[in-house]
Amino acid sequence: MNTTFKLSLAGIIALALSACGGQQEAAKPAAASGTGSAPASATPAVEKTEIRFGTTPGDFSDQIKDSIQAILEKKGYKVTVQEFSDYVTPNKALAEDAIDVNVFQHKPYLDNFKAEHKLDLVEVYQVPTAPLGLYSGKLTSLDQVKDGSTVAVPNDPSNFARALVMMDSLKWIKLKDGVNPLTASKADIAENLKNIKLVEIEAPNLPRSRQDVDFAVVNGNFAISSGMKLTEALFQEPSFAYVNWGAVRTADKDSKWVKDVADAYNSDEFKTYAKTRFAGYKFPATWGESAVEGAKAEASAVAVSSASAASAAQ
């Protein structure tokens, strides 16, 4: 989650946030959906003339305000945007019908969150997402890595795991077979092939750490906020599992308004805007970089692996 990822799964801490406002709808649902207390089929899809987005400040909000809003307004919708400062409230607000769609999370996080909180939500389209990247420090290219190189990495468990998976992809370390990529830790390193020295730092401070280490693994959102360019990354995580999604209540997923929102995010107009404004981002799989079903399958496999590991630990 951006920005990036903007992203962690189990280790995210909720911040207090006030409730978001209401909207005028063409009709009201007979009962609130998304609570998990009734099957989705019990509440018919509601068509809307106003679409309330919930998102986090920064690129996801900008994407709506700069492009998506105008595309939807051309189709006759009124669009409002509610910004949240945490990764918990947007899903609860969506389930409680305080917003209609949220944009801030990757599928593994959504899958785990809705299972834990018994929410009836579903992902419907991917959005451009700032990926985790490996950036230069004292060394300026991947082939300069040497025995004992220092690498600054995020110290929170979720992003630390992603950094390890990235270095495994680079063959700087080797993780144990069958390791859960969402919870990989130092104990899961089978071989430190380059004798890498990991320097664990709070994620917001990683950009400043580059002058003191050979390389730094930096979250996309913190790279951008510090003035770094994503296109300067020496390596980006290859997985599509962490590309973020727009989510809705399951009862609404077949609504015309949901289709119009998804079409807006996959329109040529938005693609042109995004590829210019968000160079270096990881774009939706449907845009031709990969098969979207493959991306969803990969993300689901990661979530299943996480759930299995959690069950085994109990």
Short mmCIF file of C-alpha atoms in Angstrom, two decimals, residues 62-308:
data_model
loop_
_atom_site.label_atom_id
_atom_site.label_comp_id
_atom_site.label_asym_id
_atom_site.label_seq_id
_atom_site.Cartn_x
_atom_site.Cartn_y
_atom_site.Cartn_z
CA ASP A 62 -4.71 12.50 -6.24
CA GLN A 63 -5.66 9.88 -8.82
CA ILE A 64 -9.33 10.39 -7.98
CA LYS A 65 -9.26 14.17 -7.74
CA ASP A 66 -7.04 14.73 -10.79
CA SER A 67 -8.63 12.24 -13.19
CA ILE A 68 -11.22 9.71 -12.01
CA GLN A 69 -13.60 12.36 -10.67
CA ALA A 70 -13.82 14.18 -14.00
CA ILE A 71 -14.33 10.91 -15.92
CA LEU A 72 -17.22 9.91 -13.65
CA GLU A 73 -18.75 13.38 -13.64
CA LYS A 74 -18.99 13.16 -17.43
CA LYS A 75 -21.19 10.12 -16.86
CA GLY A 76 -23.47 12.10 -14.54
CA TYR A 77 -22.13 11.09 -11.13
CA LYS A 78 -21.34 13.35 -8.22
CA VAL A 79 -18.00 12.31 -6.69
CA THR A 80 -16.77 12.98 -3.16
CA VAL A 81 -13.51 11.91 -1.54
CA GLN A 82 -12.97 11.15 2.16
CA GLU A 83 -9.33 10.81 3.25
CA PHE A 84 -8.40 8.49 6.11
CA SER A 85 -5.16 8.57 8.07
CA ASP A 86 -5.07 4.86 8.92
CA TYR A 87 -5.50 1.46 7.28
CA VAL A 88 -8.38 0.18 9.45
CA THR A 89 -11.13 2.79 9.28
CA PRO A 90 -11.57 2.73 5.47
CA ASN A 91 -12.71 -0.91 5.47
CA LYS A 92 -15.01 -0.45 8.43
CA ALA A 93 -16.49 2.68 6.86
CA LEU A 94 -17.09 0.76 3.64
CA ALA A 95 -18.78 -2.13 5.42
CA GLU A 96 -20.97 0.33 7.35
CA ASP A 97 -22.08 2.12 4.15
CA ALA A 98 -20.37 5.38 5.16
CA ILE A 99 -18.50 5.27 1.83
CA ASP A 100 -19.10 3.35 -1.39
CA VAL A 101 -15.61 2.32 -2.49
CA ASN A 102 -12.17 2.49 -0.92
CA VAL A 103 -8.76 2.63 -2.53
CA PHE A 104 -5.73 2.06 -0.30
CA GLN A 105 -4.87 -1.64 0.15
CA HIS A 106 -3.42 -4.70 -1.54
CA LYS A 107 -5.33 -7.97 -1.73
CA PRO A 108 -3.45 -9.92 0.97
CA TYR A 109 -4.27 -7.18 3.46
CA LEU A 110 -7.93 -7.02 2.39
CA ASP A 111 -8.30 -10.81 2.56
CA ASN A 112 -6.87 -10.99 6.06
CA PHE A 113 -8.75 -7.93 7.31
CA LYS A 114 -12.18 -8.98 6.11
CA ALA A 115 -11.68 -12.50 7.48
CA GLU A 116 -10.61 -11.18 10.87
CA HIS A 117 -13.45 -8.64 11.10
CA LYS A 118 -16.07 -10.71 9.23
CA LEU A 119 -16.70 -8.08 6.55
CA ASP A 120 -18.37 -8.81 3.22
CA LEU A 121 -16.08 -6.81 0.91
CA VAL A 122 -14.50 -7.62 -2.44
CA GLU A 123 -11.76 -6.18 -4.67
CA VAL A 124 -12.88 -5.05 -8.14
CA TYR A 125 -10.00 -3.27 -9.92
CA GLN A 126 -6.31 -2.55 -9.46
CA VAL A 127 -4.80 0.93 -9.22
CA PRO A 128 -1.31 2.30 -9.95
CA THR A 129 0.82 1.65 -6.87
CA ALA A 130 4.25 2.85 -5.80
CA PRO A 131 6.32 -0.31 -5.25
CA LEU A 132 8.98 -1.13 -2.70
CA GLY A 133 12.35 -0.46 -4.29
CA LEU A 134 16.06 -0.97 -3.73
CA TYR A 135 17.92 2.33 -4.13
CA SER A 136 21.57 3.28 -4.31
CA GLY A 137 23.50 4.44 -1.29
CA LYS A 138 27.28 4.49 -1.33
CA LEU A 139 27.13 1.98 -4.18
CA THR A 140 25.33 2.95 -7.37
CA SER A 141 24.62 -0.30 -9.23
CA LEU A 142 23.57 -3.84 -8.37
CA ASP A 143 26.76 -5.36 -9.73
CA GLN A 144 28.77 -3.37 -7.17
CA VAL A 145 27.37 -5.44 -4.32
CA LYS A 146 30.21 -7.05 -2.39
CA ASP A 147 30.78 -9.34 0.53
CA GLY A 148 29.60 -7.52 3.64
CA SER A 149 27.54 -4.84 1.86
CA THR A 150 25.20 -2.90 4.14
CA VAL A 151 21.52 -2.64 3.25
CA ALA A 152 19.07 -0.41 5.13
CA VAL A 153 15.66 -2.07 5.41
CA PRO A 154 12.30 -1.18 7.04
CA ASN A 155 12.16 -2.40 10.64
CA ASP A 156 8.41 -3.18 10.72
CA PRO A 157 7.72 -6.91 10.24
CA SER A 158 5.64 -6.72 7.06
CA ASN A 159 7.99 -4.52 5.05
CA PHE A 160 11.05 -6.26 6.48
CA ALA A 161 9.65 -9.49 5.05
CA ARG A 162 9.16 -7.85 1.66
CA ALA A 163 12.77 -6.62 1.75
CA LEU A 164 14.00 -10.15 2.42
CA VAL A 165 11.94 -11.51 -0.48
CA MET A 166 13.43 -8.81 -2.70
CA MET A 167 16.99 -9.75 -1.73
CA ASP A 168 16.15 -13.41 -2.28
CA SER A 169 15.06 -12.46 -5.82
CA LEU A 170 18.41 -10.71 -6.29
CA LYS A 171 20.19 -13.85 -4.98
CA TRP A 172 21.89 -11.84 -2.28
CA ILE A 173 20.34 -14.13 0.31
CA LYS A 174 18.51 -17.45 0.12
CA LEU A 175 15.31 -17.95 2.09
CA LYS A 176 14.25 -21.34 3.39
CA ASP A 177 12.02 -23.38 1.11
CA GLY A 178 8.31 -22.80 1.70
CA VAL A 179 8.77 -19.67 3.78
CA ASN A 180 5.70 -17.45 4.11
CA PRO A 181 6.62 -14.28 2.16
CA LEU A 182 4.39 -12.15 4.40
CA THR A 183 6.13 -13.14 7.61
CA ALA A 184 9.71 -13.89 6.54
CA SER A 185 12.23 -12.96 9.21
CA LYS A 186 15.95 -13.28 9.89
CA ALA A 187 15.29 -16.80 11.15
CA ASP A 188 14.09 -17.72 7.64
CA ILE A 189 17.41 -16.85 5.95
CA ALA A 190 18.94 -20.18 4.89
CA GLU A 191 22.08 -18.62 3.39
CA ASN A 192 23.48 -15.10 3.40
CA LEU A 193 25.15 -15.44 0.02
CA LYS A 194 26.70 -11.95 0.03
CA ASN A 195 27.15 -11.72 3.81
CA ILE A 196 24.70 -8.80 3.71
CA LYS A 197 24.57 -6.68 6.85
CA LEU A 198 20.95 -5.62 7.42
CA VAL A 199 20.49 -2.18 9.01
CA GLU A 200 16.93 -2.00 10.35
CA ILE A 201 15.49 1.53 10.32
CA GLU A 202 12.04 3.03 10.71
CA ALA A 203 10.54 3.27 7.23
CA PRO A 204 10.16 7.08 7.10
CA ASN A 205 13.89 7.48 7.82
CA LEU A 206 15.11 5.14 5.08
CA PRO A 207 15.65 7.84 2.42
CA ARG A 208 18.00 9.72 4.78
CA SER A 209 19.90 6.53 5.57
CA ARG A 210 21.24 6.16 2.04
CA GLN A 211 24.36 8.19 2.72
CA ASP A 212 25.41 5.77 5.45
CA VAL A 213 24.79 2.40 3.75
CA ASP A 214 25.57 0.72 0.44
CA PHE A 215 21.89 0.25 -0.54
CA ALA A 216 18.49 1.04 0.96
CA VAL A 217 15.11 -0.66 0.54
CA VAL A 218 12.55 2.16 0.57
CA ASN A 219 8.75 2.15 0.48
CA GLY A 220 7.37 3.94 -2.56
CA ASN A 221 5.43 6.54 -0.58
CA PHE A 222 8.45 7.54 1.51
CA ALA A 223 10.66 7.63 -1.58
CA ILE A 224 8.25 10.04 -3.26
CA SER A 225 7.74 12.25 -0.20
CA SER A 226 11.51 12.65 0.14
CA GLY A 227 11.94 13.78 -3.47
CA MET A 228 13.31 10.49 -4.82
CA LYS A 229 12.15 9.24 -8.20
CA LEU A 230 10.75 5.74 -8.43
CA THR A 231 12.46 5.42 -11.81
CA GLU A 232 15.80 5.69 -9.98
CA ALA A 233 15.26 2.39 -8.18
CA LEU A 234 17.91 -0.19 -8.98
CA PHE A 235 15.35 -2.97 -8.42
CA GLN A 236 11.63 -3.12 -7.63
CA GLU A 237 9.75 -6.00 -6.07
CA PRO A 238 8.47 -8.11 -8.97
CA SER A 239 5.33 -9.39 -7.26
CA PHE A 240 1.88 -8.13 -8.26
CA ALA A 241 0.57 -9.27 -4.86
CA TYR A 242 1.13 -5.78 -3.46
CA VAL A 243 -0.52 -3.78 -6.23
CA ASN A 244 -3.45 -2.04 -4.56
CA TRP A 245 -7.14 -2.49 -5.33
CA GLY A 246 -10.39 -0.60 -5.23
CA ALA A 247 -12.84 -2.47 -2.96
CA VAL A 248 -16.63 -2.37 -2.61
CA ARG A 249 -19.30 -4.15 -0.63
CA THR A 250 -19.93 -7.55 -2.19
CA ALA A 251 -23.63 -6.72 -2.58
CA ASP A 252 -22.67 -3.82 -4.88
CA LYS A 253 -20.09 -5.56 -7.06
CA ASP A 254 -22.45 -6.12 -10.01
CA SER A 255 -23.91 -2.60 -9.94
CA LYS A 256 -23.67 -0.35 -12.97
CA TRP A 257 -21.93 2.32 -10.89
CA VAL A 258 -19.21 -0.14 -9.84
CA LYS A 259 -18.67 -1.07 -13.49
CA ASP A 260 -18.44 2.64 -14.36
CA VAL A 261 -15.82 3.18 -11.63
CA ALA A 262 -13.76 0.20 -12.82
CA ASP A 263 -14.07 1.38 -16.43
CA ALA A 264 -12.83 4.84 -15.40
CA TYR A 265 -9.71 3.35 -13.81
CA ASN A 266 -9.07 1.26 -16.93
CA SER A 267 -9.88 4.02 -19.42
CA ASP A 268 -7.36 5.35 -21.92
CA GLU A 269 -7.79 8.80 -20.35
CA PHE A 270 -6.73 7.59 -16.92
CA LYS A 271 -3.92 5.41 -18.30
CA THR A 272 -2.42 8.41 -20.11
CA TYR A 273 -2.65 10.52 -16.96
CA ALA A 274 -1.22 7.83 -14.69
CA LYS A 275 1.71 6.87 -16.89
CA THR A 276 2.74 10.53 -17.08
CA ARG A 277 2.05 11.49 -13.48
CA PHE A 278 3.19 8.26 -11.80
CA ALA A 279 6.26 7.14 -13.71
CA GLY A 280 7.93 4.18 -12.02
CA TYR A 281 4.73 2.90 -10.44
CA LYS A 282 3.53 -0.66 -10.77
CA PHE A 283 0.45 -0.50 -12.98
CA PRO A 284 -2.65 -2.73 -12.98
CA ALA A 285 -2.13 -6.14 -14.49
CA THR A 286 -5.05 -5.55 -16.87
CA TRP A 287 -3.03 -2.82 -18.55
CA GLY A 288 -0.98 -5.48 -20.31
CA GLU A 289 1.86 -6.17 -17.90
CA SER A 290 0.41 -9.53 -16.82
CA ALA A 291 -2.85 -11.44 -16.73
CA VAL A 292 -5.04 -10.04 -13.99
CA GLU A 293 -6.22 -13.48 -12.94
CA GLY A 294 -2.60 -14.47 -12.48
CA ALA A 295 -2.07 -11.44 -10.27
CA LYS A 296 -5.15 -12.24 -8.19
CA ALA A 297 -4.12 -15.88 -7.91
CA GLU A 298 -0.67 -14.86 -6.72
CA ALA A 299 -2.13 -12.49 -4.13
CA SER A 300 -4.60 -15.12 -2.96
CA ALA A 301 -1.82 -17.68 -2.61
CA VAL A 302 0.12 -15.24 -0.45
CA ALA A 303 -2.92 -14.66 1.75
CA VAL A 304 -3.62 -18.40 2.05
CA SER A 305 0.00 -18.99 3.00
CA SER A 306 -0.31 -16.32 5.69
CA ALA A 307 -3.53 -17.81 7.05
CA SER A 308 -2.04 -21.32 7.11
#
